[in-house]
Every structure is written in C-alpha cells, then in structure tokens.
Amino acid sequence: MHLIAPSILSADFARLGEEITSVIKAGADWIHFDVMDNHYVPNLTIGPDIARAIKPYCVNDSGTAIPLDVHLMVKPVDSLAELFAKAGADSITFHPDAEIHVDRSLQAIRDLGCKAGLVFNPATPLDQLRYVIDKVDIVLLMSVNPGFGGQSFIPSTLDKIAEARRLIDESGRDIRLQVDGGVKIENIADVAAAGADTFVAGSAIFNADDYSSVIREMRGRITARVNG
Ligand code: DX5
Ligand code: ZN
C-alpha cells in the first residue's frame, strides 16, 4: 500500500494543530515530523515538547490514530530518540552516520515501542543496511540534502530506490521504503515506479491552497503508473 506522509516542516507553525487536522482530513496517512539540531544539519526546528503537543491532533474523523513519523536529523541520536518516543512518536528514523552504534540505537528505539528506521543521505551508500536489516522497519532515502524544505529532487535517487527495493525484497521483511525531498505531483509516479511505497512531501502539499487536491492527484499518479 502506498502512503503519503506530509512533512509539517512547510506547515504554518503558528497554527500547527489546525494544519495537522486539515492535512489529515485531506488524506494524509502519516504525519512526518522533521527534527533538525543546527549541528547535523544547518537548521533548527522542533523538539519533543512540540511532538507531545501535536500528538492529540494525529487522529482522523473516525478516531483512528494517524502515525507520527519522527525524522531525526540530529547528532547524537540516542538521548533524543528516547525523548521523542516518550512524547508519542510512532516511528523514529535516524541517520546512521549520526550515531556510533547503529545496531544498538535501532534496538533501543524498538524497545521503546516505536518502529525504527535508517535514513540515507544522497551520497551515503546503503552498506550498513545489509547488516541490520532485521532490526529495521523503515528505510528512508533522502532525495535532497537534509536541512530545508522546498529543494529539488536529486534524480540519482531513483537508482538508489531500486537498489533499496531489491535489498528489502531479498530480506523478505515487512519494511517501508520511504523517500523524502522534492517529491511533487510531477515526479511521484517515477518515485513509485522505482520501488518506493511511502512518500514524504512538504512544500508540495503545504504551499498549495487545497491540500486534498494535491494528495488526491499524487495518489492518482501513483496508481496510474503502478497499475498501468
Ligand atoms: C528535509 C526534510 C524533508 C522536507 C521535505 O531535510 O527531511 O522532510 O520537509 O520538504 P519538501 O517536500 O518541500 O522537499
Ligand atoms: Zn524529513
């Protein structure tokens, strides 16, 4: 199943709860929450207290919880991962180059009751994934250099998506393949065709007037390509 995960990085932070409610009504499957520390990446965003504050908004009209997907662009990882788990994160992804003992960090996130994931920057090879794939629930491929919303999709990501898809399929495990950065209506079909199943989109959704028409169009393009 293909999932759309709007990144609230491009939402109106002065009205965050309302923005989350609107994007869930518009069809969001997950809420993607970008954490930047002005150290691992050159920007500073939101912390565990904001995650805790918005958690009650992560629910749809029928009362079903919408997962809060925390993407940590921080170094080191472990202490903050624990704070986000306690604040209500459902999944926590981190960059393996930001923590020394990656296997231990993945296990620690799972022990806290969250799904755990590894994030690979555009120039970071997938090597480490092979050795810890049994502890990974999400593989997140960055299709921009992390730190800012609104950048352009880096085309070489498409080959990397196919490579990650092969590794996941060979493992036979239930692992989401997520792509983050520059995903738009115009390129989402290519990203899906390469093998991704979970699509982060920030500016493409939150900079539009009508969130639901963007999400509907994204789903339409994915379905047309994947079934076509
Ligand atoms: C970038 C963040 C992304 C970002 C994507 O470092 O991880 O989640 O919000 O924004 P767009 O979709 O605008 O590229
Ligand atoms: Zn992100």
Short mmCIF file of N, CA and C in Angstrom, two decimals, residues 43-208:
data_model
loop_
_atom_site.label_atom_id
_atom_site.label_comp_id
_atom_site.label_asym_id
_atom_site.label_seq_id
_atom_site.Cartn_x
_atom_site.Cartn_y
_atom_site.Cartn_z
N ASN A 43 20.20 23.78 10.31
CA ASN A 43 18.89 24.40 10.55
C ASN A 43 18.40 23.88 11.90
N LEU A 44 17.43 24.57 12.46
CA LEU A 44 16.94 24.25 13.80
C LEU A 44 15.41 24.25 13.74
N THR A 45 14.80 23.14 14.15
CA THR A 45 13.33 23.11 14.03
C THR A 45 12.64 22.81 15.35
N ILE A 46 12.03 21.66 15.46
CA ILE A 46 11.09 21.41 16.54
C ILE A 46 11.50 20.21 17.39
N GLY A 47 11.15 20.26 18.66
CA GLY A 47 11.60 19.25 19.60
C GLY A 47 10.47 18.41 20.19
N PRO A 48 10.82 17.60 21.18
CA PRO A 48 9.85 16.64 21.75
C PRO A 48 8.61 17.30 22.39
N ASP A 49 8.76 18.51 22.91
CA ASP A 49 7.56 19.15 23.51
C ASP A 49 6.53 19.48 22.44
N ILE A 50 7.01 19.84 21.25
CA ILE A 50 6.06 20.10 20.15
C ILE A 50 5.42 18.79 19.69
N ALA A 51 6.22 17.73 19.67
CA ALA A 51 5.65 16.42 19.29
C ALA A 51 4.53 16.05 20.26
N ARG A 52 4.78 16.24 21.54
CA ARG A 52 3.78 15.91 22.55
C ARG A 52 2.53 16.78 22.36
N ALA A 53 2.74 18.04 22.04
CA ALA A 53 1.60 18.98 21.88
C ALA A 53 0.75 18.63 20.67
N ILE A 54 1.37 18.15 19.60
CA ILE A 54 0.57 17.89 18.39
C ILE A 54 0.01 16.46 18.35
N LYS A 55 0.55 15.59 19.19
CA LYS A 55 0.10 14.17 19.17
C LYS A 55 -1.43 14.03 19.21
N PRO A 56 -2.14 14.78 20.07
CA PRO A 56 -3.60 14.61 20.10
C PRO A 56 -4.29 14.97 18.78
N TYR A 57 -3.61 15.71 17.91
CA TYR A 57 -4.19 16.07 16.61
C TYR A 57 -3.98 14.98 15.55
N CYS A 58 -3.16 13.99 15.90
CA CYS A 58 -2.84 12.94 14.92
C CYS A 58 -3.90 11.84 14.96
N VAL A 59 -5.08 12.18 14.52
CA VAL A 59 -6.22 11.27 14.54
C VAL A 59 -7.18 11.70 13.43
N ASN A 60 -7.82 10.73 12.80
CA ASN A 60 -8.75 11.13 11.72
C ASN A 60 -10.18 11.25 12.25
N ASP A 61 -11.11 11.58 11.35
CA ASP A 61 -12.50 11.82 11.74
C ASP A 61 -13.14 10.61 12.40
N SER A 62 -12.68 9.41 12.00
CA SER A 62 -13.28 8.21 12.60
C SER A 62 -12.58 7.83 13.90
N GLY A 63 -11.65 8.66 14.36
CA GLY A 63 -10.99 8.36 15.63
C GLY A 63 -9.81 7.42 15.50
N THR A 64 -9.41 7.12 14.25
CA THR A 64 -8.23 6.26 14.05
C THR A 64 -6.96 7.10 14.15
N ALA A 65 -5.99 6.57 14.90
CA ALA A 65 -4.73 7.30 15.06
C ALA A 65 -3.97 7.34 13.75
N ILE A 66 -3.39 8.49 13.46
CA ILE A 66 -2.51 8.67 12.29
C ILE A 66 -1.08 8.70 12.82
N PRO A 67 -0.22 7.79 12.34
CA PRO A 67 1.12 7.69 12.92
C PRO A 67 1.94 8.98 12.83
N LEU A 68 2.63 9.26 13.92
CA LEU A 68 3.55 10.39 14.00
C LEU A 68 4.96 9.86 13.70
N ASP A 69 5.47 10.27 12.54
CA ASP A 69 6.70 9.73 11.96
C ASP A 69 7.82 10.75 12.18
N VAL A 70 8.69 10.46 13.12
CA VAL A 70 9.73 11.43 13.51
C VAL A 70 11.03 11.14 12.77
N HIS A 71 11.49 12.12 12.01
CA HIS A 71 12.74 12.02 11.23
C HIS A 71 13.79 12.86 11.96
N LEU A 72 14.73 12.16 12.60
CA LEU A 72 15.75 12.85 13.39
C LEU A 72 16.94 13.21 12.53
N MET A 73 17.17 14.50 12.36
CA MET A 73 18.40 14.97 11.71
C MET A 73 19.22 15.61 12.82
N VAL A 74 19.67 14.76 13.72
CA VAL A 74 20.38 15.21 14.93
C VAL A 74 21.56 14.29 15.17
N LYS A 75 22.54 14.81 15.88
CA LYS A 75 23.73 14.03 16.23
C LYS A 75 24.18 14.45 17.62
N PRO A 76 24.33 13.55 18.58
CA PRO A 76 24.00 12.14 18.51
C PRO A 76 22.48 11.91 18.57
N VAL A 77 22.09 10.64 18.48
CA VAL A 77 20.70 10.27 18.28
C VAL A 77 20.01 9.78 19.56
N ASP A 78 20.70 8.93 20.31
CA ASP A 78 20.02 8.08 21.29
C ASP A 78 19.19 8.82 22.33
N SER A 79 19.75 9.86 22.94
CA SER A 79 19.02 10.52 24.03
C SER A 79 17.77 11.21 23.50
N LEU A 80 17.88 11.82 22.30
CA LEU A 80 16.70 12.49 21.73
C LEU A 80 15.66 11.48 21.27
N ALA A 81 16.12 10.35 20.74
CA ALA A 81 15.17 9.32 20.30
C ALA A 81 14.29 8.91 21.47
N GLU A 82 14.90 8.76 22.63
CA GLU A 82 14.11 8.36 23.80
C GLU A 82 13.08 9.44 24.16
N LEU A 83 13.48 10.70 24.10
CA LEU A 83 12.53 11.79 24.42
C LEU A 83 11.37 11.80 23.43
N PHE A 84 11.65 11.55 22.15
CA PHE A 84 10.57 11.54 21.16
C PHE A 84 9.67 10.32 21.32
N ALA A 85 10.25 9.19 21.68
CA ALA A 85 9.42 8.01 21.92
C ALA A 85 8.45 8.31 23.06
N LYS A 86 8.95 8.93 24.10
CA LYS A 86 8.10 9.24 25.26
C LYS A 86 7.08 10.34 24.94
N ALA A 87 7.38 11.16 23.93
CA ALA A 87 6.47 12.23 23.53
C ALA A 87 5.38 11.74 22.58
N GLY A 88 5.46 10.49 22.13
CA GLY A 88 4.38 9.95 21.30
C GLY A 88 4.74 9.58 19.88
N ALA A 89 6.02 9.55 19.55
CA ALA A 89 6.40 9.13 18.20
C ALA A 89 5.96 7.69 17.97
N ASP A 90 5.47 7.41 16.77
CA ASP A 90 5.16 6.02 16.40
C ASP A 90 6.32 5.38 15.66
N SER A 91 7.03 6.19 14.88
CA SER A 91 8.25 5.70 14.23
C SER A 91 9.32 6.76 14.40
N ILE A 92 10.55 6.29 14.48
CA ILE A 92 11.70 7.19 14.61
C ILE A 92 12.75 6.73 13.62
N THR A 93 13.13 7.63 12.72
CA THR A 93 14.19 7.32 11.76
C THR A 93 15.38 8.23 12.06
N PHE A 94 16.57 7.69 11.88
CA PHE A 94 17.78 8.49 12.13
C PHE A 94 18.84 8.17 11.08
N HIS A 95 19.82 9.06 10.98
CA HIS A 95 20.90 8.92 10.01
C HIS A 95 22.01 8.10 10.66
N PRO A 96 22.40 6.97 10.07
CA PRO A 96 23.39 6.09 10.72
C PRO A 96 24.74 6.76 10.91
N ASP A 97 25.03 7.78 10.09
CA ASP A 97 26.30 8.50 10.23
C ASP A 97 26.25 9.50 11.38
N ALA A 98 25.12 9.56 12.09
CA ALA A 98 25.00 10.50 13.21
C ALA A 98 25.08 9.79 14.56
N GLU A 99 25.29 8.49 14.53
CA GLU A 99 25.38 7.75 15.80
C GLU A 99 26.41 6.64 15.61
N ILE A 100 27.10 6.30 16.68
CA ILE A 100 28.22 5.36 16.55
C ILE A 100 27.73 3.92 16.49
N HIS A 101 26.82 3.54 17.38
CA HIS A 101 26.41 2.13 17.47
C HIS A 101 24.99 1.97 16.92
N VAL A 102 24.95 1.87 15.60
CA VAL A 102 23.68 1.91 14.88
C VAL A 102 22.77 0.75 15.27
N ASP A 103 23.34 -0.43 15.39
CA ASP A 103 22.55 -1.60 15.75
C ASP A 103 21.89 -1.39 17.11
N ARG A 104 22.65 -0.89 18.05
CA ARG A 104 22.12 -0.64 19.39
C ARG A 104 21.02 0.42 19.36
N SER A 105 21.22 1.48 18.57
CA SER A 105 20.22 2.55 18.51
C SER A 105 18.90 2.03 17.93
N LEU A 106 18.99 1.20 16.90
CA LEU A 106 17.77 0.64 16.31
C LEU A 106 17.02 -0.20 17.34
N GLN A 107 17.77 -1.04 18.03
CA GLN A 107 17.15 -1.89 19.04
C GLN A 107 16.53 -1.05 20.15
N ALA A 108 17.24 0.01 20.55
CA ALA A 108 16.73 0.86 21.63
C ALA A 108 15.40 1.51 21.23
N ILE A 109 15.31 1.96 19.97
CA ILE A 109 14.07 2.60 19.51
C ILE A 109 12.93 1.58 19.52
N ARG A 110 13.22 0.37 19.08
CA ARG A 110 12.18 -0.68 19.11
C ARG A 110 11.78 -1.01 20.55
N ASP A 111 12.76 -1.07 21.43
CA ASP A 111 12.45 -1.38 22.84
C ASP A 111 11.55 -0.30 23.46
N LEU A 112 11.61 0.90 22.90
CA LEU A 112 10.76 1.99 23.39
C LEU A 112 9.35 1.92 22.77
N GLY A 113 9.13 0.90 21.93
CA GLY A 113 7.79 0.68 21.37
C GLY A 113 7.55 1.37 20.05
N CYS A 114 8.61 1.87 19.41
CA CYS A 114 8.44 2.58 18.12
C CYS A 114 9.00 1.73 16.99
N LYS A 115 8.50 2.01 15.78
CA LYS A 115 9.16 1.47 14.59
C LYS A 115 10.47 2.22 14.43
N ALA A 116 11.48 1.50 13.91
CA ALA A 116 12.80 2.11 13.79
C ALA A 116 13.23 2.15 12.34
N GLY A 117 13.91 3.23 11.96
CA GLY A 117 14.34 3.34 10.57
C GLY A 117 15.68 4.01 10.41
N LEU A 118 16.31 3.69 9.28
CA LEU A 118 17.58 4.33 8.92
C LEU A 118 17.36 5.27 7.74
N VAL A 119 18.04 6.41 7.79
CA VAL A 119 17.93 7.41 6.72
C VAL A 119 19.28 7.54 6.03
N PHE A 120 19.24 7.53 4.70
CA PHE A 120 20.46 7.62 3.91
C PHE A 120 20.44 8.91 3.09
N ASN A 121 21.50 9.73 3.29
CA ASN A 121 21.65 10.96 2.52
C ASN A 121 21.94 10.62 1.06
N PRO A 122 21.80 11.60 0.17
CA PRO A 122 22.01 11.31 -1.25
C PRO A 122 23.34 10.63 -1.56
N ALA A 123 24.41 10.99 -0.85
CA ALA A 123 25.73 10.39 -1.17
C ALA A 123 26.12 9.27 -0.21
N THR A 124 25.20 8.87 0.67
CA THR A 124 25.52 7.81 1.64
C THR A 124 25.14 6.45 1.07
N PRO A 125 26.10 5.50 1.02
CA PRO A 125 25.76 4.17 0.50
C PRO A 125 24.85 3.40 1.45
N LEU A 126 24.21 2.36 0.91
CA LEU A 126 23.26 1.57 1.71
C LEU A 126 23.95 0.46 2.50
N ASP A 127 25.28 0.43 2.47
CA ASP A 127 26.04 -0.70 3.04
C ASP A 127 25.57 -1.15 4.43
N GLN A 128 25.41 -0.20 5.34
CA GLN A 128 25.10 -0.60 6.73
C GLN A 128 23.76 -1.33 6.82
N LEU A 129 22.87 -1.01 5.88
CA LEU A 129 21.54 -1.62 5.92
C LEU A 129 21.60 -3.14 5.90
N ARG A 130 22.52 -3.69 5.10
CA ARG A 130 22.62 -5.15 4.98
C ARG A 130 22.76 -5.85 6.32
N TYR A 131 23.50 -5.20 7.23
CA TYR A 131 23.87 -5.88 8.48
C TYR A 131 22.82 -5.71 9.58
N VAL A 132 21.92 -4.76 9.39
CA VAL A 132 20.93 -4.51 10.46
C VAL A 132 19.50 -4.61 9.94
N ILE A 133 19.35 -5.18 8.76
CA ILE A 133 18.03 -5.15 8.12
C ILE A 133 16.97 -5.87 8.96
N ASP A 134 17.42 -6.78 9.82
CA ASP A 134 16.46 -7.48 10.69
C ASP A 134 15.95 -6.59 11.83
N LYS A 135 16.53 -5.41 11.99
CA LYS A 135 16.07 -4.50 13.06
C LYS A 135 15.46 -3.22 12.50
N VAL A 136 15.20 -3.22 11.20
CA VAL A 136 14.74 -2.01 10.53
C VAL A 136 13.29 -2.17 10.08
N ASP A 137 12.46 -1.16 10.38
CA ASP A 137 11.07 -1.17 9.91
C ASP A 137 10.87 -0.21 8.73
N ILE A 138 11.76 0.79 8.64
CA ILE A 138 11.64 1.82 7.59
C ILE A 138 13.03 2.11 7.03
N VAL A 139 13.12 2.16 5.72
CA VAL A 139 14.33 2.69 5.07
C VAL A 139 13.91 4.00 4.42
N LEU A 140 14.56 5.09 4.81
CA LEU A 140 14.24 6.41 4.27
C LEU A 140 15.40 6.90 3.42
N LEU A 141 15.11 7.13 2.16
CA LEU A 141 16.13 7.67 1.26
C LEU A 141 15.90 9.16 1.08
N MET A 142 16.94 9.95 1.38
CA MET A 142 16.84 11.39 1.15
C MET A 142 17.06 11.66 -0.33
N SER A 143 16.13 12.41 -0.92
CA SER A 143 16.28 12.78 -2.32
C SER A 143 16.66 14.26 -2.44
N VAL A 144 17.02 14.86 -1.28
CA VAL A 144 17.68 16.18 -1.23
C VAL A 144 18.67 16.07 -0.08
N ASN A 145 19.58 17.03 0.02
CA ASN A 145 20.44 17.07 1.20
C ASN A 145 19.60 17.61 2.35
N PRO A 146 19.61 16.92 3.50
CA PRO A 146 18.68 17.29 4.56
C PRO A 146 18.99 18.67 5.14
N GLY A 147 17.95 19.32 5.62
CA GLY A 147 18.13 20.62 6.28
C GLY A 147 17.06 21.63 5.92
N PHE A 148 16.46 21.50 4.76
CA PHE A 148 15.50 22.52 4.32
C PHE A 148 14.39 21.89 3.48
N GLY A 149 13.21 22.47 3.57
CA GLY A 149 12.14 22.09 2.67
C GLY A 149 12.31 22.83 1.35
N GLY A 150 11.54 22.43 0.36
CA GLY A 150 11.47 23.18 -0.88
C GLY A 150 12.66 23.03 -1.83
N GLN A 151 13.49 22.02 -1.65
CA GLN A 151 14.62 21.81 -2.57
C GLN A 151 14.19 20.88 -3.72
N SER A 152 15.06 20.78 -4.74
CA SER A 152 14.72 19.96 -5.90
C SER A 152 15.17 18.53 -5.73
N PHE A 153 14.35 17.63 -6.18
CA PHE A 153 14.60 16.18 -6.17
C PHE A 153 15.90 15.86 -6.92
N ILE A 154 16.78 15.07 -6.30
CA ILE A 154 18.04 14.67 -6.93
C ILE A 154 17.80 13.38 -7.71
N PRO A 155 17.91 13.43 -9.06
CA PRO A 155 17.47 12.29 -9.89
C PRO A 155 18.18 10.96 -9.61
N SER A 156 19.45 11.00 -9.15
CA SER A 156 20.16 9.73 -8.91
C SER A 156 19.49 8.91 -7.81
N THR A 157 18.60 9.55 -7.06
CA THR A 157 17.86 8.80 -6.03
C THR A 157 17.05 7.66 -6.64
N LEU A 158 16.62 7.82 -7.89
CA LEU A 158 15.75 6.78 -8.48
C LEU A 158 16.47 5.43 -8.54
N ASP A 159 17.74 5.43 -8.93
CA ASP A 159 18.50 4.17 -8.96
C ASP A 159 18.68 3.61 -7.56
N LYS A 160 18.89 4.52 -6.62
CA LYS A 160 19.10 4.08 -5.23
C LYS A 160 17.81 3.47 -4.66
N ILE A 161 16.67 4.02 -5.05
CA ILE A 161 15.39 3.45 -4.61
C ILE A 161 15.28 2.01 -5.10
N ALA A 162 15.66 1.81 -6.37
CA ALA A 162 15.59 0.46 -6.94
C ALA A 162 16.52 -0.49 -6.19
N GLU A 163 17.69 0.00 -5.82
CA GLU A 163 18.66 -0.81 -5.08
C GLU A 163 18.11 -1.17 -3.69
N ALA A 164 17.55 -0.18 -3.02
CA ALA A 164 16.97 -0.43 -1.69
C ALA A 164 15.79 -1.40 -1.80
N ARG A 165 15.00 -1.25 -2.85
CA ARG A 165 13.85 -2.15 -3.06
C ARG A 165 14.32 -3.60 -3.19
N ARG A 166 15.43 -3.79 -3.93
CA ARG A 166 15.98 -5.15 -4.08
C ARG A 166 16.40 -5.72 -2.73
N LEU A 167 17.11 -4.91 -1.95
CA LEU A 167 17.58 -5.38 -0.64
C LEU A 167 16.40 -5.75 0.27
N ILE A 168 15.38 -4.93 0.24
CA ILE A 168 14.20 -5.18 1.08
C ILE A 168 13.50 -6.45 0.62
N ASP A 169 13.31 -6.58 -0.68
CA ASP A 169 12.61 -7.77 -1.20
C ASP A 169 13.40 -9.04 -0.88
N GLU A 170 14.73 -8.97 -1.05
CA GLU A 170 15.56 -10.14 -0.74
C GLU A 170 15.46 -10.53 0.73
N SER A 171 15.27 -9.53 1.58
CA SER A 171 15.20 -9.81 3.03
C SER A 171 13.88 -10.50 3.37
N GLY A 172 12.88 -10.30 2.54
CA GLY A 172 11.56 -10.88 2.79
C GLY A 172 10.86 -10.25 3.99
N ARG A 173 11.36 -9.12 4.46
CA ARG A 173 10.79 -8.49 5.66
C ARG A 173 9.81 -7.39 5.28
N ASP A 174 8.98 -7.06 6.26
CA ASP A 174 7.97 -6.02 6.07
C ASP A 174 8.60 -4.68 6.41
N ILE A 175 9.18 -4.03 5.40
CA ILE A 175 9.93 -2.78 5.62
C ILE A 175 9.39 -1.73 4.65
N ARG A 176 9.08 -0.56 5.18
CA ARG A 176 8.62 0.55 4.33
C ARG A 176 9.81 1.19 3.64
N LEU A 177 9.65 1.53 2.38
CA LEU A 177 10.68 2.27 1.64
C LEU A 177 10.16 3.68 1.37
N GLN A 178 10.72 4.60 2.14
CA GLN A 178 10.22 5.98 2.17
C GLN A 178 11.21 6.90 1.44
N VAL A 179 10.67 7.90 0.76
CA VAL A 179 11.52 8.86 0.04
C VAL A 179 11.13 10.26 0.48
N ASP A 180 12.16 11.11 0.70
CA ASP A 180 11.94 12.43 1.32
C ASP A 180 12.77 13.49 0.61
N GLY A 181 12.08 14.48 0.05
CA GLY A 181 12.76 15.63 -0.52
C GLY A 181 12.40 15.87 -1.97
N GLY A 182 11.74 17.00 -2.22
CA GLY A 182 11.42 17.37 -3.60
C GLY A 182 10.39 16.49 -4.27
N VAL A 183 9.61 15.76 -3.49
CA VAL A 183 8.56 14.91 -4.08
C VAL A 183 7.35 15.79 -4.41
N LYS A 184 6.92 15.71 -5.66
CA LYS A 184 5.84 16.57 -6.17
C LYS A 184 4.87 15.72 -6.99
N ILE A 185 3.75 16.33 -7.36
CA ILE A 185 2.79 15.64 -8.25
C ILE A 185 3.51 15.16 -9.51
N GLU A 186 4.40 15.99 -10.03
CA GLU A 186 5.05 15.71 -11.33
C GLU A 186 6.02 14.54 -11.28
N ASN A 187 6.63 14.24 -10.11
CA ASN A 187 7.64 13.16 -10.12
C ASN A 187 7.25 11.97 -9.26
N ILE A 188 6.11 12.02 -8.59
CA ILE A 188 5.79 10.96 -7.63
C ILE A 188 5.61 9.60 -8.32
N ALA A 189 5.15 9.62 -9.56
CA ALA A 189 4.96 8.34 -10.27
C ALA A 189 6.31 7.67 -10.53
N ASP A 190 7.33 8.47 -10.86
CA ASP A 190 8.67 7.90 -11.09
C ASP A 190 9.22 7.31 -9.79
N VAL A 191 8.97 8.00 -8.69
CA VAL A 191 9.46 7.54 -7.39
C VAL A 191 8.78 6.23 -7.02
N ALA A 192 7.49 6.14 -7.30
CA ALA A 192 6.74 4.90 -7.03
C ALA A 192 7.20 3.78 -7.94
N ALA A 193 7.40 4.11 -9.21
CA ALA A 193 7.81 3.08 -10.17
C ALA A 193 9.18 2.51 -9.82
N ALA A 194 10.04 3.33 -9.23
CA ALA A 194 11.38 2.85 -8.82
C ALA A 194 11.29 1.90 -7.63
N GLY A 195 10.18 1.95 -6.89
CA GLY A 195 10.00 0.99 -5.81
C GLY A 195 9.66 1.57 -4.45
N ALA A 196 9.50 2.87 -4.35
CA ALA A 196 9.14 3.46 -3.05
C ALA A 196 7.67 3.20 -2.75
N ASP A 197 7.34 3.12 -1.45
CA ASP A 197 5.93 2.93 -1.08
C ASP A 197 5.43 3.99 -0.10
N THR A 198 6.32 4.85 0.36
CA THR A 198 5.94 5.87 1.34
C THR A 198 6.58 7.19 0.93
N PHE A 199 5.75 8.22 0.77
CA PHE A 199 6.19 9.45 0.10
C PHE A 199 6.05 10.63 1.06
N VAL A 200 7.18 11.24 1.39
CA VAL A 200 7.15 12.46 2.20
C VAL A 200 7.01 13.63 1.23
N ALA A 201 6.12 14.54 1.55
CA ALA A 201 6.01 15.76 0.73
C ALA A 201 5.67 16.91 1.65
N GLY A 202 6.49 17.93 1.63
CA GLY A 202 6.28 19.10 2.48
C GLY A 202 5.72 20.25 1.68
N SER A 203 6.60 20.93 0.94
CA SER A 203 6.17 22.14 0.23
C SER A 203 5.10 21.83 -0.82
N ALA A 204 5.16 20.66 -1.45
CA ALA A 204 4.17 20.35 -2.50
C ALA A 204 2.76 20.37 -1.94
N ILE A 205 2.61 20.00 -0.66
CA ILE A 205 1.28 19.96 -0.07
C ILE A 205 0.98 21.28 0.66
N PHE A 206 1.87 21.67 1.58
CA PHE A 206 1.53 22.81 2.44
C PHE A 206 1.62 24.17 1.73
N ASN A 207 2.32 24.24 0.61
CA ASN A 207 2.33 25.50 -0.13
C ASN A 207 1.16 25.61 -1.11
N ALA A 208 0.34 24.56 -1.16
CA ALA A 208 -0.83 24.60 -2.05
C ALA A 208 -2.05 25.13 -1.28
#
